[in-house]
PDB file of C-alpha atoms in Angstrom:
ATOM      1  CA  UNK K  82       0.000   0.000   0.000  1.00  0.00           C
ATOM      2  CA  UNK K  83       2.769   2.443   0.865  1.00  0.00           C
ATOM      3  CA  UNK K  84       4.479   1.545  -2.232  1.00  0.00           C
ATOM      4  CA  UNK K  85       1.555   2.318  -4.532  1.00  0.00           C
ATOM      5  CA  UNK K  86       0.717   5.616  -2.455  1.00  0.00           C
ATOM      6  CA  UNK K  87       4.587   6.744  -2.938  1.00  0.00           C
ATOM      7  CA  UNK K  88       4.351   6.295  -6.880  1.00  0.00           C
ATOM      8  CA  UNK K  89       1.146   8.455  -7.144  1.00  0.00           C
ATOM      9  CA  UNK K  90       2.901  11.241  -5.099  1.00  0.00           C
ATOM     10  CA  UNK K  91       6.217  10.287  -7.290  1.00  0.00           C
ATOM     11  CA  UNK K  92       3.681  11.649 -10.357  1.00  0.00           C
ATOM     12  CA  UNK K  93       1.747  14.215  -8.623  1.00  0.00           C
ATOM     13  CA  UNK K  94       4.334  16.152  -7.454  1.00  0.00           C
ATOM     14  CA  UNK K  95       6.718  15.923 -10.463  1.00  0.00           C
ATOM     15  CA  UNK K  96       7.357  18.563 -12.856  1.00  0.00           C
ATOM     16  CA  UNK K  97       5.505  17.827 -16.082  1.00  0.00           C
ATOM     17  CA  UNK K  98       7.676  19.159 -19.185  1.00  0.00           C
ATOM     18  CA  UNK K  99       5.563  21.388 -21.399  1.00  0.00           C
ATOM     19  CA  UNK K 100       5.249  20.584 -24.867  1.00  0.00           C
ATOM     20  CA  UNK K 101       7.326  23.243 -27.186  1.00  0.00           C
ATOM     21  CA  UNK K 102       5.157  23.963 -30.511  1.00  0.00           C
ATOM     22  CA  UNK K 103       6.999  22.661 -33.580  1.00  0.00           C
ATOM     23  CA  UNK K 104       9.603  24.776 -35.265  1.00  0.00           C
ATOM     24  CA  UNK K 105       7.604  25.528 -38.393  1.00  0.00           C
ATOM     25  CA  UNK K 106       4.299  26.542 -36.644  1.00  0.00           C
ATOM     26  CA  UNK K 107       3.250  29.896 -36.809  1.00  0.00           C
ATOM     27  CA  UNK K 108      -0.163  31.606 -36.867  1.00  0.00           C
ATOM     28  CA  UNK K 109      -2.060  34.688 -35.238  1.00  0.00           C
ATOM     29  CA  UNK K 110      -2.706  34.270 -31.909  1.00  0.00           C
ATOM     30  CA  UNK K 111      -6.571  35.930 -31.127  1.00  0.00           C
ATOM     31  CA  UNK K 112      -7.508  37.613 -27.820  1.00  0.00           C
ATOM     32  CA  UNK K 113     -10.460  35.552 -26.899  1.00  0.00           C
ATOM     33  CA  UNK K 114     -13.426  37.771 -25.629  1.00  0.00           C
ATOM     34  CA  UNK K 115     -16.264  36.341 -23.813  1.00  0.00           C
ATOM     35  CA  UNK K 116     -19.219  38.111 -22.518  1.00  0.00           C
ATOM     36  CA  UNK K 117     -20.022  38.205 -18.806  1.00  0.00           C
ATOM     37  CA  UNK K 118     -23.357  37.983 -17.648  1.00  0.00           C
ATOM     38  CA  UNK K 119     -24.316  39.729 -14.401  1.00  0.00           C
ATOM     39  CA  UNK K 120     -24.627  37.808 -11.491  1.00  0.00           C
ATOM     40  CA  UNK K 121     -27.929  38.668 -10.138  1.00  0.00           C
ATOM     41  CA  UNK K 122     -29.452  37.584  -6.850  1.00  0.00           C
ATOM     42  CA  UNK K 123     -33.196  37.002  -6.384  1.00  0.00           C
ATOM     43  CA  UNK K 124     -35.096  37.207  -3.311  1.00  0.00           C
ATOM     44  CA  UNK K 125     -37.996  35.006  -3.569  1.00  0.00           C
ATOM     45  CA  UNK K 126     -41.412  34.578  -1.293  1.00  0.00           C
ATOM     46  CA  UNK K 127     -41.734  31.459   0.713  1.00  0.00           C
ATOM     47  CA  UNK K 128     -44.462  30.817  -1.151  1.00  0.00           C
ATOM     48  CA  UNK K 129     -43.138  31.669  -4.919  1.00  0.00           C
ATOM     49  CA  UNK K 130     -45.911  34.454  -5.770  1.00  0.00           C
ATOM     50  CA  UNK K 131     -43.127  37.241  -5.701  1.00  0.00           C
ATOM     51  CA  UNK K 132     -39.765  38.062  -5.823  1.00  0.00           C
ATOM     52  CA  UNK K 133     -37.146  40.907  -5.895  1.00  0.00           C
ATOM     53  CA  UNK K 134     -34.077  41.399  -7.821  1.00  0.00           C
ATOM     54  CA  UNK K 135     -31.777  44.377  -8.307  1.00  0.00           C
ATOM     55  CA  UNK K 136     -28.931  44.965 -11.039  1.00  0.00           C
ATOM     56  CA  UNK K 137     -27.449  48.256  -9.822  1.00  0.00           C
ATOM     57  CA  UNK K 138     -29.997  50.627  -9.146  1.00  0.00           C
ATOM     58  CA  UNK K 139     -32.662  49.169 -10.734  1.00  0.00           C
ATOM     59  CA  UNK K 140     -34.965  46.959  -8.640  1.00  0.00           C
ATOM     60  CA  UNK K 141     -37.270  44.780 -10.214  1.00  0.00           C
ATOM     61  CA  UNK K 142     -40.211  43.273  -8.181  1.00  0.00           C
ATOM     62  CA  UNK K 143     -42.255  40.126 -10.083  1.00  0.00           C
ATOM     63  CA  UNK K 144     -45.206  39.034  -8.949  1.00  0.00           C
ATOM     64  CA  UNK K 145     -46.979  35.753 -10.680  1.00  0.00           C
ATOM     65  CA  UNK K 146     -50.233  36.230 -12.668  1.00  0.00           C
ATOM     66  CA  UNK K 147     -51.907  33.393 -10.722  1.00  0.00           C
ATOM     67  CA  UNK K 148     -51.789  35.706  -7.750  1.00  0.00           C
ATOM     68  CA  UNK K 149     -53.070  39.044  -9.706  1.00  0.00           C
ATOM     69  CA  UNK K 150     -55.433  37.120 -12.203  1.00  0.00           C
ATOM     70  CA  UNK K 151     -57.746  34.626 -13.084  1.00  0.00           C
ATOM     71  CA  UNK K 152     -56.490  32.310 -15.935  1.00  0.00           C
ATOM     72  CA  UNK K 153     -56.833  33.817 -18.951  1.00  0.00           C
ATOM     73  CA  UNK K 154     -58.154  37.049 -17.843  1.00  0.00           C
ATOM     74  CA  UNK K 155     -56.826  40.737 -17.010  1.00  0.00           C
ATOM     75  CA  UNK K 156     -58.986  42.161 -14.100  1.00  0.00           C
ATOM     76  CA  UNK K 157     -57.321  42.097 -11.378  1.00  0.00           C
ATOM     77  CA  UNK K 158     -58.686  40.161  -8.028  1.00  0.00           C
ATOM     78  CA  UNK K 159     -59.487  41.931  -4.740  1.00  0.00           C
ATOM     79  CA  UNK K 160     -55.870  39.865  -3.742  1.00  0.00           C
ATOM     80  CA  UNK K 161     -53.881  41.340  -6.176  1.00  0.00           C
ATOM     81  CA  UNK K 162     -55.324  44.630  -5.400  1.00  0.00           C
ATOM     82  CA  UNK K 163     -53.692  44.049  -1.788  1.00  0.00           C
ATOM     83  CA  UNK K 164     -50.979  42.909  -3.167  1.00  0.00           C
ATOM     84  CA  UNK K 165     -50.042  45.797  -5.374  1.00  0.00           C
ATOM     85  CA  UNK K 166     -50.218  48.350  -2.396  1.00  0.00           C
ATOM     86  CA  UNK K 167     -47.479  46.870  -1.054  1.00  0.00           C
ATOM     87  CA  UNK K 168     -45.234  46.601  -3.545  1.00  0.00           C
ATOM     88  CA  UNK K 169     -46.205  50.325  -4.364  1.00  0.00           C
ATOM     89  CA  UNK K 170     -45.382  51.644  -0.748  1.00  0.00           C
ATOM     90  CA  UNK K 171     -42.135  50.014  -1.689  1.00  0.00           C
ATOM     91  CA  UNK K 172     -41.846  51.816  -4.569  1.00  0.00           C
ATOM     92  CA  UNK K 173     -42.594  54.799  -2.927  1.00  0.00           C
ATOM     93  CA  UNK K 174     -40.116  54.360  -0.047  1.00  0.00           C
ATOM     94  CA  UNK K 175     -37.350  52.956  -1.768  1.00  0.00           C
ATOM     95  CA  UNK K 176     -37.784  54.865  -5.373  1.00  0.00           C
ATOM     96  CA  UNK K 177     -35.830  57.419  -6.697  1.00  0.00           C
ATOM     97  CA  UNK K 178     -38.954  58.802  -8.612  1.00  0.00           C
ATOM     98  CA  UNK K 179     -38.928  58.996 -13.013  1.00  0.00           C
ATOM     99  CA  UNK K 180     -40.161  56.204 -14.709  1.00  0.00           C
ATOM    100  CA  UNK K 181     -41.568  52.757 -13.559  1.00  0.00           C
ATOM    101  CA  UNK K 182     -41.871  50.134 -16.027  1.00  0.00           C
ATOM    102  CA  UNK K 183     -44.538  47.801 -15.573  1.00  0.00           C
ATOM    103  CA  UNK K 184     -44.036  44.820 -17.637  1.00  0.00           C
ATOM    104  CA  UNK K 185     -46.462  41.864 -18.596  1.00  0.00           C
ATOM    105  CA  UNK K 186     -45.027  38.566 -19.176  1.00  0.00           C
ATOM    106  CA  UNK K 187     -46.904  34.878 -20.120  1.00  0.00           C
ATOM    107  CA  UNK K 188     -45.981  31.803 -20.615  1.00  0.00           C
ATOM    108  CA  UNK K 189     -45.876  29.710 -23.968  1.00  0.00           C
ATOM    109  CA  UNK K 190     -49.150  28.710 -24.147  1.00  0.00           C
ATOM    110  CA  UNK K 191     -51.624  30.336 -27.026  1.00  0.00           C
ATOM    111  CA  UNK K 192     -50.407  32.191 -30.005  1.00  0.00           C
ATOM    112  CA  UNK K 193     -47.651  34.562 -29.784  1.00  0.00           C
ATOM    113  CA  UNK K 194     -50.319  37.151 -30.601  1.00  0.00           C
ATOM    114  CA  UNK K 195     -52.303  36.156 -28.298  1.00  0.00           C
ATOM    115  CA  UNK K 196     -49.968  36.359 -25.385  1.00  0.00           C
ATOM    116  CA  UNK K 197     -48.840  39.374 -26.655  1.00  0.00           C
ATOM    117  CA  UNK K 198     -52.340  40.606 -26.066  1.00  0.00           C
ATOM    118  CA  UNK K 199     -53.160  38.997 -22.574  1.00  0.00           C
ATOM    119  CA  UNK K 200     -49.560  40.772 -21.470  1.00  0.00           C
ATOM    120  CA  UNK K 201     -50.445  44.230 -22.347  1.00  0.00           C
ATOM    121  CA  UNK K 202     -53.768  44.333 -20.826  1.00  0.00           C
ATOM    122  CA  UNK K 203     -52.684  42.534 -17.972  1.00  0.00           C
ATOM    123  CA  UNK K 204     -49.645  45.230 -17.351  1.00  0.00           C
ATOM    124  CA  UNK K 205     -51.997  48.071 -18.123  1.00  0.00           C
ATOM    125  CA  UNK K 206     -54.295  46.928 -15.584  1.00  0.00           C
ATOM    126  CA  UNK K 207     -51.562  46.518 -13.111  1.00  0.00           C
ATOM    127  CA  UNK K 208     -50.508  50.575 -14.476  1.00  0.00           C
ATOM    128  CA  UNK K 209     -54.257  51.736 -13.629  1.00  0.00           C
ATOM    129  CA  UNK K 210     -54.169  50.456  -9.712  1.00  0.00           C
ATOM    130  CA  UNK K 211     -50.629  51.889  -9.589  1.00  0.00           C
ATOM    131  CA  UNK K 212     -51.194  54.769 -10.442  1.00  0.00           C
ATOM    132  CA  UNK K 213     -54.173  55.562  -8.062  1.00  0.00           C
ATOM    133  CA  UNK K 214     -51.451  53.801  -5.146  1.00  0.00           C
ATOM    134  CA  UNK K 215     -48.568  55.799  -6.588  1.00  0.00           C
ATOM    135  CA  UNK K 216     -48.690  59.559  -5.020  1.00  0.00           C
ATOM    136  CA  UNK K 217     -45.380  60.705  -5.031  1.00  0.00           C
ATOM    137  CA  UNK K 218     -44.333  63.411  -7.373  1.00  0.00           C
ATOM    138  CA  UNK K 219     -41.974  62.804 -10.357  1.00  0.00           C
ATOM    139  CA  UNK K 220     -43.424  58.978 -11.106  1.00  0.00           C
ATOM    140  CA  UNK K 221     -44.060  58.186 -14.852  1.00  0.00           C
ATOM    141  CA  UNK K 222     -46.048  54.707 -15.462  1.00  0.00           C
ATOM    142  CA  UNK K 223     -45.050  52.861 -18.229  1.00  0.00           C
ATOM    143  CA  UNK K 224     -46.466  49.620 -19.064  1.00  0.00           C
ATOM    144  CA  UNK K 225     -45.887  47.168 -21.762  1.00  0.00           C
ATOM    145  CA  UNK K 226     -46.554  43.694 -22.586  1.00  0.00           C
ATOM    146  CA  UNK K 227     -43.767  41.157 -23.719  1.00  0.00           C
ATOM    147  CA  UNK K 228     -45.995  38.116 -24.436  1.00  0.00           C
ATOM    148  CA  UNK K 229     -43.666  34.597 -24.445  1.00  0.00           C
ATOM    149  CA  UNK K 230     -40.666  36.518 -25.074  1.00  0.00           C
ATOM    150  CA  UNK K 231     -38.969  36.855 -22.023  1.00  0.00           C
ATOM    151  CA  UNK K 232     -39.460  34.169 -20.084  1.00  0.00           C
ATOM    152  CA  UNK K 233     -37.579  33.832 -16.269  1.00  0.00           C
ATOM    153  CA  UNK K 234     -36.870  29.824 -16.460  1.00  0.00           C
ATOM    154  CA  UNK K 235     -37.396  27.262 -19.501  1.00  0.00           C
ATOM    155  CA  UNK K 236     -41.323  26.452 -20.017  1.00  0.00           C
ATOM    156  CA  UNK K 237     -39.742  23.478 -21.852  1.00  0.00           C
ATOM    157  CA  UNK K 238     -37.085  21.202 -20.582  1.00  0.00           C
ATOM    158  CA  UNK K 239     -36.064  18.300 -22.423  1.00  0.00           C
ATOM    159  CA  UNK K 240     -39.284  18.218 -24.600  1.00  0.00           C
ATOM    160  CA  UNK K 241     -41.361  18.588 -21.744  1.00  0.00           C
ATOM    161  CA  UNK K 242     -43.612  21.337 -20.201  1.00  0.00           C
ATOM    162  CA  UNK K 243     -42.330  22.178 -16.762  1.00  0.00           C
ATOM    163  CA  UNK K 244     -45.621  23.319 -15.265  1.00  0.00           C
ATOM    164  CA  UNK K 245     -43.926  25.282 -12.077  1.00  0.00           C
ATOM    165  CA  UNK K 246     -41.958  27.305 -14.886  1.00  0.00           C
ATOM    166  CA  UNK K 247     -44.747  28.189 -16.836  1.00  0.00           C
ATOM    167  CA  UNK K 248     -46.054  29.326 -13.506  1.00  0.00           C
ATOM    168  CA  UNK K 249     -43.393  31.772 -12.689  1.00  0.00           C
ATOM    169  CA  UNK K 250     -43.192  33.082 -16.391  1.00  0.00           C
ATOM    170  CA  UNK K 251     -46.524  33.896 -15.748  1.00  0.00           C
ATOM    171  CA  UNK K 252     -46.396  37.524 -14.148  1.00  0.00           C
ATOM    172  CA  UNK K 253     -46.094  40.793 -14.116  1.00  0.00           C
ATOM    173  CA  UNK K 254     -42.877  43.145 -13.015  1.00  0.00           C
ATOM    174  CA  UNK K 255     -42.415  46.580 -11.750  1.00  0.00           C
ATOM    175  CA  UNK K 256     -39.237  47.990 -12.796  1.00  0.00           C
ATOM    176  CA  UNK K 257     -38.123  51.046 -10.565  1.00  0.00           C
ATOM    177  CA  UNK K 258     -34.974  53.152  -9.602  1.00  0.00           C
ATOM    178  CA  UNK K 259     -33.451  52.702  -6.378  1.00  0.00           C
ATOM    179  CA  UNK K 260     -32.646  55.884  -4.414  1.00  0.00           C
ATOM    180  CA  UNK K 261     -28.539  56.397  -3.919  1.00  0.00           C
TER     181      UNK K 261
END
């Protein structure tokens, strides 16, 4: 046993010569530039209806459409009217006023059209009860619906709906400036 463990540290711990290219090779050597993606960490609810993220300054709040709307529809429920007033006193206490996006997404079920549709009204919707909740001077509402396009996590994994996914691609996000 000692014997074996003494020739695996014999060619562990020995130098290993590195290979000198051949005299005739020649070529362009090429920077190689890679894009990095921002790491960015998500605070979710216990329960998965919401969660926070923030890339800078810019906070973004999500909150799934099962928990704002019935399926397939765009008026909001007495829940999601509850709901919204909190994130909106969080917009008010932690903005930095200007614009606040409110974006609709779906997931990949129906026509792209269709979700296209069911986004917009569905972040509109979201825009009217803001904007009553909403008094501080200086806020714009924008809102704008992204259909399919943007999804958080894969509907699809391996050929197969992943029903929790299409569950959180499902919502609607505030977008807002952080104070300094």
């Amino acid at each position: 046993m000692f014997r074996s463990l003494s020739v695996v540290l014999a060619l562990v711990l020995s130098p290993t010569p590195v290979p000198s290219p051949p005299a005739n090779a020649t070529g362009a050597v090429e920077d190689l530039v890679l894009p990095v993606e921002d790491i960015v960490g998500e605070v979710e609810s216990m329960d998965g209806t919401e969660s926070e993220s923030k890339v800078g300054r810019q906070v973004t709040v999500a909150v799934t459409s099962d928990v704002l709307f019935a399926l397939d529809k765009w008026q909001l429920t007495a829940k999601a009217r509850q709901r919204l007033a909190k994130v909106a006193e969080k917009v008010e206490a932690e903005g930095a006023g200007g614009v606040v996006r409110i974006e609709g997404h779906t997931d990949d079920q129906g026509t792209d059209s269709y979700n296209m549709t069911l986004s917009q009204r569905r972040a509109q919707a979201v825009e009217s009860v803001m904007r009553k909740l909403l008094t501080a001077a200086g806020v714009t509402l924008e809102a704008r619906g992204h259909g399919e396009s943007r999804p958080k996590v894969p509907n699809v994994i391996d050929g197969k709906p992943v029903e929790p996914n299409r569950a959180r691609n499902r919502r609607v996000e505030i977008v807002f400036t952080a104070k300094q």
